[in-house]
Coordinates of C-alpha atoms in Angstrom, one line a residue:
M1 CA 61.5 108.3 38.2
A2 CA 65.0 107.4 39.2
S3 CA 66.7 109.2 42.2
P4 CA 68.9 112.3 41.6
Q5 CA 72.5 111.5 40.7
L6 CA 73.9 110.7 44.1
K7 CA 77.6 110.3 44.9
P8 CA 78.9 106.9 45.9
T9 CA 79.5 108.1 49.5
Q10 CA 75.9 109.3 49.6
M11 CA 74.6 105.9 48.5
S12 CA 76.8 104.3 51.2
D13 CA 75.3 106.6 53.8
L14 CA 71.7 105.8 52.6
L15 CA 72.4 102.1 53.3
D16 CA 72.9 102.9 56.9
Q17 CA 69.6 104.8 57.2
P18 CA 66.7 103.4 59.2
A19 CA 64.1 101.5 57.1
R20 CA 61.3 104.1 57.5
A21 CA 63.6 106.9 56.2
I22 CA 64.3 104.8 53.1
L23 CA 60.6 104.0 52.6
A24 CA 59.7 107.6 53.0
S25 CA 62.2 108.4 50.2
F26 CA 60.6 105.8 48.0
Q27 CA 57.2 107.3 48.6
S28 CA 58.4 110.9 47.8
R29 CA 60.4 109.5 44.8
V30 CA 63.5 111.2 46.1
L31 CA 65.1 107.7 46.0
S32 CA 64.4 104.8 43.6
P33 CA 64.2 101.2 45.0
V34 CA 66.4 100.3 42.1
D35 CA 69.1 102.6 43.1
Y36 CA 68.9 101.6 46.7
M37 CA 69.1 97.9 45.7
S38 CA 72.0 98.5 43.4
A39 CA 73.9 100.2 46.1
L40 CA 73.1 97.3 48.5
I41 CA 74.3 94.7 46.0
S42 CA 77.5 96.6 45.7
R43 CA 78.0 96.6 49.5
V44 CA 77.2 92.9 49.6
E45 CA 79.7 92.0 46.9
A46 CA 82.4 94.0 48.6
S47 CA 81.6 92.5 52.1
E48 CA 80.7 88.9 51.5
P49 CA 84.3 87.7 51.0
H50 CA 84.9 88.9 54.6
V51 CA 81.8 87.9 56.5
A52 CA 80.0 85.1 54.4
A53 CA 76.6 86.0 55.7
L54 CA 74.3 85.0 52.9
W55 CA 73.0 82.0 51.0
N56 CA 70.8 82.2 47.8
F57 CA 71.8 85.8 47.2
R58 CA 70.1 86.6 43.8
P59 CA 71.0 90.1 42.8
E60 CA 69.3 90.0 39.3
Q61 CA 66.1 88.8 40.7
A62 CA 66.3 91.4 43.5
L63 CA 66.8 94.2 40.9
E64 CA 63.8 92.9 38.9
Q65 CA 61.7 93.1 42.0
A66 CA 63.1 96.6 42.7
R67 CA 62.0 97.8 39.2
A68 CA 58.5 96.5 39.8
S69 CA 58.5 98.3 43.2
E70 CA 59.6 101.5 41.5
S71 CA 56.8 101.3 39.1
R72 CA 54.2 100.9 41.9
W73 CA 55.6 103.8 43.9
A74 CA 55.4 105.9 40.7
K75 CA 51.8 105.1 40.4
G76 CA 51.2 105.7 44.1
A77 CA 50.1 102.1 44.6
P78 CA 52.6 100.3 46.8
L79 CA 51.8 96.7 47.7
G80 CA 52.2 97.5 51.4
P81 CA 54.3 99.3 54.0
L82 CA 57.6 97.5 53.1
D83 CA 57.3 97.9 49.3
G84 CA 60.8 97.8 47.8
M85 CA 62.6 97.3 51.0
P86 CA 65.3 94.6 51.0
V87 CA 65.1 92.0 53.8
T88 CA 66.9 88.7 54.6
V89 CA 65.4 85.7 56.3
K90 CA 67.2 82.9 58.0
E91 CA 67.8 79.8 55.8
L92 CA 65.4 77.7 58.1
I93 CA 62.5 80.0 57.1
A94 CA 61.0 78.4 54.0
T95 CA 60.7 80.3 50.7
K96 CA 58.8 78.6 48.0
G97 CA 61.0 76.9 45.4
D98 CA 64.1 77.0 47.5
P99 CA 65.5 74.0 49.5
I100 CA 66.0 74.2 53.3
P101 CA 69.4 72.6 53.9
L102 CA 69.2 73.2 57.7
G103 CA 72.8 74.3 57.5
T104 CA 74.0 70.7 56.9
A105 CA 75.4 68.9 53.9
A106 CA 73.7 65.7 55.2
V107 CA 70.1 66.4 54.1
P108 CA 68.6 66.2 50.6
L109 CA 68.0 69.5 48.9
V110 CA 64.2 69.5 48.3
P111 CA 62.5 72.7 47.1
A112 CA 59.9 74.1 49.6
T113 CA 56.4 73.9 48.3
Q114 CA 55.3 77.1 50.0
N115 CA 56.5 80.1 51.9
A116 CA 56.7 80.0 55.7
P117 CA 54.3 82.4 57.3
I118 CA 57.0 85.0 57.8
A119 CA 58.0 84.9 54.2
D120 CA 54.3 85.3 53.1
R121 CA 53.8 88.4 55.4
L122 CA 56.9 90.1 54.0
I123 CA 56.1 89.4 50.4
E124 CA 52.5 90.5 51.0
D125 CA 53.8 93.9 52.3
G126 CA 56.1 94.3 49.3
A127 CA 59.4 93.5 50.9
I128 CA 62.2 92.0 48.6
I129 CA 63.7 88.9 50.1
F130 CA 67.0 89.4 48.3
A131 CA 68.9 86.6 50.1
K132 CA 68.7 84.1 52.9
T133 CA 71.1 84.0 55.8
T134 CA 73.4 81.1 57.0
C135 CA 73.0 78.9 60.1
P136 CA 75.0 76.0 61.4
D137 CA 74.1 72.3 61.1
Y138 CA 70.5 71.8 62.2
G139 CA 70.5 75.3 63.7
M140 CA 72.0 73.8 66.9
L141 CA 75.1 75.9 67.5
S142 CA 75.8 79.4 68.7
S143 CA 78.2 79.7 65.8
G144 CA 78.6 80.4 62.1
L145 CA 80.1 77.0 61.5
S146 CA 78.3 74.8 59.0
T147 CA 79.0 71.8 56.7
F148 CA 76.8 73.4 54.0
H149 CA 77.4 77.1 54.2
A150 CA 80.7 79.1 54.2
L151 CA 81.9 80.0 57.7
S152 CA 80.1 83.2 58.7
R153 CA 82.2 85.7 60.7
N154 CA 81.7 88.6 63.0
P155 CA 82.1 91.9 61.1
W156 CA 83.5 93.7 64.2
D157 CA 86.4 91.3 64.0
V158 CA 86.4 88.6 61.3
T159 CA 88.6 86.3 63.4
Q160 CA 85.7 86.0 65.9
N161 CA 82.3 84.3 65.9
P162 CA 79.0 86.1 65.2
G163 CA 77.2 83.6 67.4
G164 CA 74.2 81.6 66.3
S165 CA 72.3 79.9 65.3
S166 CA 71.1 83.1 63.4
A167 CA 74.7 83.6 62.4
G168 CA 74.3 85.0 58.9
A169 CA 71.4 87.3 60.0
A170 CA 73.7 88.8 62.6
S171 CA 76.7 89.2 60.3
A172 CA 74.5 90.6 57.5
A173 CA 72.9 93.2 59.8
A174 CA 76.2 94.3 61.4
A175 CA 77.9 94.6 58.1
G176 CA 75.1 96.9 56.8
Y177 CA 73.2 94.7 54.4
G178 CA 70.2 97.0 54.9
P179 CA 68.4 97.4 58.2
L180 CA 65.9 94.5 58.1
H181 CA 66.8 90.9 59.0
I182 CA 64.9 88.0 60.6
G183 CA 66.3 85.1 62.6
T184 CA 64.9 82.2 64.7
D185 CA 65.4 81.5 68.4
I186 CA 64.8 78.4 70.5
G187 CA 67.4 79.0 73.2
G188 CA 68.8 82.4 72.3
S189 CA 69.6 82.1 68.6
V190 CA 68.3 85.7 67.9
R191 CA 69.5 87.4 71.1
L192 CA 72.9 85.7 71.4
P193 CA 74.2 86.7 68.0
A194 CA 72.6 90.1 68.3
G195 CA 74.5 90.6 71.5
W196 CA 77.8 89.6 69.9
T197 CA 77.3 91.9 66.9
G198 CA 75.7 95.0 68.5
L199 CA 72.2 94.6 67.2
F200 CA 68.8 94.9 68.6
G201 CA 67.4 91.3 68.6
F202 CA 63.8 90.6 69.7
K203 CA 62.4 87.2 70.7
P204 CA 58.6 87.7 71.0
S205 CA 56.2 85.9 73.3
L206 CA 55.8 82.4 72.0
G207 CA 53.1 82.5 69.2
R208 CA 53.2 86.2 68.7
V209 CA 55.0 85.6 65.4
P210 CA 53.5 82.6 63.6
I211 CA 56.0 80.1 62.4
D212 CA 56.1 76.7 60.6
P213 CA 57.4 74.3 61.7
Y214 CA 56.7 75.2 65.4
Y215 CA 58.1 73.5 68.5
T216 CA 58.4 74.1 72.2
G217 CA 60.1 77.5 72.7
R218 CA 60.8 78.1 69.0
C219 CA 60.3 81.7 68.0
A220 CA 61.3 84.1 65.1
G221 CA 62.1 87.7 65.4
P222 CA 63.8 90.7 63.9
M223 CA 67.6 91.5 64.2
T224 CA 68.2 95.1 63.3
P225 CA 70.5 98.1 64.0
S226 CA 67.8 99.9 65.9
V227 CA 64.6 99.3 68.0
A228 CA 62.6 101.2 65.4
D229 CA 63.6 98.9 62.6
S230 CA 62.5 95.9 64.6
A231 CA 59.2 97.5 65.4
L232 CA 58.5 98.0 61.7
L233 CA 59.1 94.3 61.0
M234 CA 56.9 93.2 63.9
H235 CA 53.8 95.0 62.4
S236 CA 54.2 92.7 59.3
I237 CA 55.4 89.4 60.7
S238 CA 53.1 89.2 63.6
R239 CA 50.0 88.9 61.5
A240 CA 48.0 85.7 61.9
D241 CA 48.6 82.4 60.2
T242 CA 46.6 79.2 60.9
R243 CA 49.6 77.0 60.1
D244 CA 51.0 77.7 63.6
A245 CA 48.9 75.8 66.1
T246 CA 50.8 77.6 68.9
S247 CA 50.1 81.0 67.6
L248 CA 48.4 83.7 69.8
P249 CA 45.2 85.5 68.7
Y250 CA 46.4 88.4 66.6
E251 CA 46.7 91.8 68.3
A252 CA 47.6 95.0 66.5
L253 CA 50.2 96.0 69.2
D254 CA 51.9 99.3 69.2
Y255 CA 55.5 98.2 68.6
D256 CA 56.3 101.9 68.0
I257 CA 55.4 102.6 71.6
A258 CA 57.1 105.6 73.1
A259 CA 60.1 105.2 75.3
A260 CA 59.2 104.0 78.8
D261 CA 59.1 106.4 81.7
V262 CA 60.9 104.1 84.1
S263 CA 60.3 106.1 87.2
G264 CA 58.4 104.0 89.6
M265 CA 59.1 100.7 87.8
T266 CA 60.7 97.8 89.6
L267 CA 63.3 96.0 87.5
G268 CA 64.9 92.8 88.6
L269 CA 68.7 92.5 88.0
M270 CA 69.8 88.9 87.4
M271 CA 73.6 88.6 87.3
D272 CA 73.8 84.9 88.2
A273 CA 72.2 82.5 85.6
G274 CA 72.3 79.6 88.1
C275 CA 74.7 77.5 86.0
G276 CA 76.8 77.7 82.9
I277 CA 79.6 80.2 82.1
D278 CA 80.0 83.0 84.6
P279 CA 79.8 86.5 83.0
D280 CA 83.1 87.9 82.0
P281 CA 84.1 90.9 84.1
E282 CA 83.6 93.3 81.1
V283 CA 80.2 91.9 80.4
R284 CA 79.3 92.2 84.1
A285 CA 80.5 95.8 84.3
A286 CA 78.6 96.8 81.2
V287 CA 75.3 95.3 82.4
L288 CA 75.6 96.8 85.9
Q289 CA 76.3 100.2 84.3
A290 CA 73.1 99.8 82.2
A291 CA 71.2 98.9 85.4
K292 CA 72.5 102.1 86.9
D293 CA 71.2 104.1 83.9
F294 CA 67.7 102.8 84.6
E295 CA 68.1 103.5 88.4
K296 CA 69.3 107.1 87.7
R297 CA 66.0 107.7 85.8
G298 CA 63.9 106.5 88.7
A299 CA 63.6 102.8 88.4
K300 CA 64.0 100.6 91.5
I301 CA 66.7 97.9 90.8
V302 CA 66.2 94.7 92.8
P303 CA 68.8 91.9 92.6
I304 CA 67.1 88.6 91.9
G305 CA 68.2 85.0 91.8
P306 CA 68.4 82.7 88.8
V307 CA 65.5 80.9 87.2
L308 CA 67.7 78.0 85.9
T309 CA 69.3 75.1 87.6
R310 CA 71.9 72.6 86.5
T311 CA 69.2 69.9 86.4
M312 CA 67.0 72.0 84.2
L313 CA 69.8 72.7 81.7
D314 CA 71.2 69.2 81.6
G315 CA 67.6 67.7 81.3
L316 CA 66.9 69.8 78.3
D317 CA 70.3 68.8 76.8
V318 CA 69.2 65.1 77.0
A319 CA 65.8 65.8 75.4
W320 CA 67.2 67.9 72.6
R321 CA 70.0 65.3 71.9
A322 CA 67.4 62.5 71.6
R323 CA 65.2 64.7 69.3
F324 CA 68.0 65.5 66.9
W325 CA 69.3 62.0 66.9
G326 CA 65.9 60.9 65.8
M327 CA 66.1 63.2 62.9
M328 CA 69.5 62.0 61.9
E329 CA 68.6 58.4 62.2
S330 CA 66.2 58.9 59.4
L331 CA 69.0 59.7 57.1
P332 CA 71.1 57.0 55.1
Q333 CA 74.0 55.9 57.2
E334 CA 76.5 57.3 54.7
N335 CA 75.0 60.8 55.2
H336 CA 76.1 60.9 58.9
A337 CA 79.6 61.5 57.7
R338 CA 78.4 64.8 56.2
I339 CA 77.2 66.2 59.5
L340 CA 79.4 68.4 61.5
P341 CA 81.3 66.1 63.9
Y342 CA 80.6 68.3 66.9
I343 CA 76.8 68.0 66.2
L344 CA 76.9 64.3 65.4
E345 CA 78.8 63.5 68.6
W346 CA 76.4 65.6 70.6
A347 CA 73.3 64.1 69.2
R348 CA 74.5 60.5 69.1
E349 CA 74.4 60.3 72.9
G350 CA 70.7 61.0 72.7
G351 CA 70.2 57.7 71.1
N352 CA 71.8 56.0 74.1
A353 CA 69.6 57.9 76.7
S354 CA 66.7 55.8 78.3
P355 CA 63.1 56.8 77.4
V356 CA 62.7 57.7 81.1
A357 CA 65.7 60.1 80.9
V358 CA 64.4 61.7 77.7
A359 CA 60.9 62.2 79.2
Q360 CA 62.4 63.6 82.5
G361 CA 64.6 65.9 80.5
Y362 CA 61.6 67.3 78.5
E363 CA 59.7 67.8 81.8
Q364 CA 62.3 70.4 82.7
T365 CA 60.7 72.7 80.2
F366 CA 57.7 72.9 82.5
A367 CA 60.0 73.4 85.5
M368 CA 61.3 76.4 83.7
R369 CA 57.9 77.7 82.9
K370 CA 57.2 77.7 86.6
T371 CA 60.4 79.5 87.7
T372 CA 60.3 82.1 84.9
V373 CA 56.7 83.1 85.8
A374 CA 57.5 83.3 89.5
A375 CA 60.4 85.6 88.7
F376 CA 58.1 88.4 87.9
D377 CA 56.3 88.5 91.3
G378 CA 56.5 92.2 92.1
I379 CA 58.8 92.8 89.1
D380 CA 57.9 94.8 86.0
A381 CA 60.8 93.5 83.9
I382 CA 64.2 91.8 84.2
L383 CA 67.7 92.9 83.2
S384 CA 70.6 90.5 82.6
P385 CA 73.5 89.8 80.4
V386 CA 72.8 88.2 77.1
N387 CA 76.1 86.5 76.5
P388 CA 78.4 85.5 79.4
N389 CA 81.5 85.9 77.3
V390 CA 82.9 88.7 75.1
S391 CA 83.8 86.7 72.0
Y392 CA 85.4 83.4 70.8
P393 CA 87.1 82.2 67.6
A394 CA 85.1 82.1 64.3
D395 CA 85.8 78.5 63.7
W396 CA 84.6 77.2 67.1
A397 CA 81.3 75.5 67.3
S398 CA 80.4 77.2 70.5
P399 CA 82.0 79.3 73.3
T400 CA 83.2 76.1 75.0
N401 CA 83.9 74.2 71.7
D402 CA 83.1 71.1 73.7
P403 CA 80.0 69.0 72.6
Q404 CA 79.9 67.6 76.2
K405 CA 79.3 71.2 77.4
P406 CA 77.1 72.5 74.6
F407 CA 74.8 74.9 76.4
E408 CA 76.9 76.6 79.0
H409 CA 76.5 79.9 77.3
I410 CA 72.6 80.0 77.0
A411 CA 71.7 80.0 80.6
F412 CA 70.6 83.7 80.5
T413 CA 68.6 83.4 77.4
M414 CA 67.1 79.8 77.1
P415 CA 64.7 79.8 80.1
W416 CA 62.6 82.6 78.5
N417 CA 62.0 80.5 75.5
M418 CA 60.6 77.7 77.7
G419 CA 58.7 80.3 79.8
E420 CA 57.5 82.0 76.6
Q421 CA 58.3 85.6 77.8
P422 CA 59.4 88.3 75.3
A423 CA 63.0 89.3 75.6
C424 CA 65.5 91.3 73.6
S425 CA 69.2 92.0 73.3
I426 CA 70.3 95.6 73.0
N427 CA 73.9 96.8 72.9
C428 CA 75.1 98.2 76.2
G429 CA 78.8 98.8 75.4
F430 CA 82.0 97.4 74.1
S431 CA 84.8 95.4 75.4
R432 CA 88.4 96.6 75.5
S433 CA 89.0 94.5 72.4
G434 CA 86.2 96.4 70.6
M435 CA 83.5 93.7 70.7
P436 CA 79.9 94.5 71.4
I437 CA 78.2 93.5 74.7
G438 CA 74.5 92.9 75.0
L439 CA 72.0 93.7 77.7
Q440 CA 68.9 91.5 77.9
I441 CA 65.5 92.9 78.8
V442 CA 62.8 90.4 79.6
A443 CA 59.1 91.2 80.3
P444 CA 56.2 89.0 81.6
R445 CA 54.5 86.8 79.1
F446 CA 52.6 88.7 76.4
A447 CA 54.1 92.1 77.4
D448 CA 56.0 92.4 74.2
T449 CA 55.5 96.1 74.0
T450 CA 57.0 96.6 77.5
V451 CA 60.3 95.2 76.0
F452 CA 60.1 97.7 73.1
A453 CA 59.3 100.6 75.5
L454 CA 62.2 99.8 77.8
A455 CA 64.6 99.2 74.9
R456 CA 63.6 102.4 73.2
A457 CA 64.3 104.3 76.4
Y458 CA 67.7 102.6 76.9
E459 CA 68.6 103.2 73.2
Q460 CA 67.8 107.0 73.6
W461 CA 70.1 107.2 76.7
R462 CA 72.8 105.3 75.1
G463 CA 72.7 107.0 71.7
P464 CA 73.2 105.5 68.3
I465 CA 76.1 103.2 67.3
T466 CA 78.1 105.2 64.9
N467 CA 81.1 102.9 64.2
W468 CA 79.4 99.9 62.5
P469 CA 82.0 97.8 60.7
R470 CA 82.0 98.4 56.8
F471 CA 84.0 96.7 54.1
D472 CA 82.8 98.9 51.2
T473 CA 84.7 102.0 51.9
A474 CA 85.3 102.5 48.1
L475 CA 81.5 102.4 47.4

């Protein structure tokens, strides 16, 4: 049964509804997955010339899958809790039959032989992966700049950067390509772009969401307009998969946990990252105001020092440069010219580093594990900025645009990857220029639901974002 004849403006409004409301409409047959997907396709086609968030956008295939979902709902036999719901996954997340270009024109396009764990879980639950989202070369920039993909832009101001490396996911979610999107994060690549685009972005405890390939600090997590949308995704993507040797034993956690009662909680407030870019005054003011909101409701706010040092950040830089130069050296020499020059210059210096320097650099990941764990002594959770700066030009490779200073902007986010703690970005205000500002909430290792409870509480106090940027006003 198709949905009643809805006016174009009604369909546009539906696209901005939370995922559970849409799924309930599928179940009651008030709305057809086909009609919803058709409206989404129209929005994407109107918006993509502005934001360039997607790769492998396949509308005809998506409509075919929506028709199959419609039939299942009509029979009362959905595949799972996400049946018919559109979702995007970052290009780095394998989908069978599709190549994984890693955001760069330098690598051969070889079709993946199987889905990554996340893609399998989504498909098992009936979700429709209607497109993949862009990332920069090798996923190693906080930018939408890529030699393979079109330049992804921030929907709030298309002259500005969405951040990265989950650039396309951030652009897609902020532009309203449905509520469900998934990125990856090894130093902030979910939280940073979520902060710059007003989203809720969640980095789980390492191993909570099985991934393949896995690596020190590498996680995947949802990027959505609301906390509830991310909770819905976590129920699916956190299910077990043996391909991730770093994965945690599966727990059916309550990501839909009620908003935290913060009275009596002790929250650390970290306004100094220890190195890197100092927070912009507008960022600082927004985060301090958020801390006051927690304090007003009974939390004890305790200023705490940084968990990161210059030695730690520079050491990791050396280790990562060497790792990626090793990947690039396996390519034919002529392919090096196809790599983004910023990334090539950055990685090449890793080839000149001594084995001792590389080993010492990697050891800094364990130094960060020690300091991040110690930061929670007597502390229930930590508040901090996500991004130190408000925004930067769309065609810059990073906030510094300097390959010799590549990680100055990740000092608030990256340590929690190495320490394996769960962390999120949630919007806590806007700059005078109209750009979103992110608040980071970090909880002790394995306390993923604490992040959700605190974020849900803050989201309720803050209220919904009602001015999301849209390019389909004629829809």
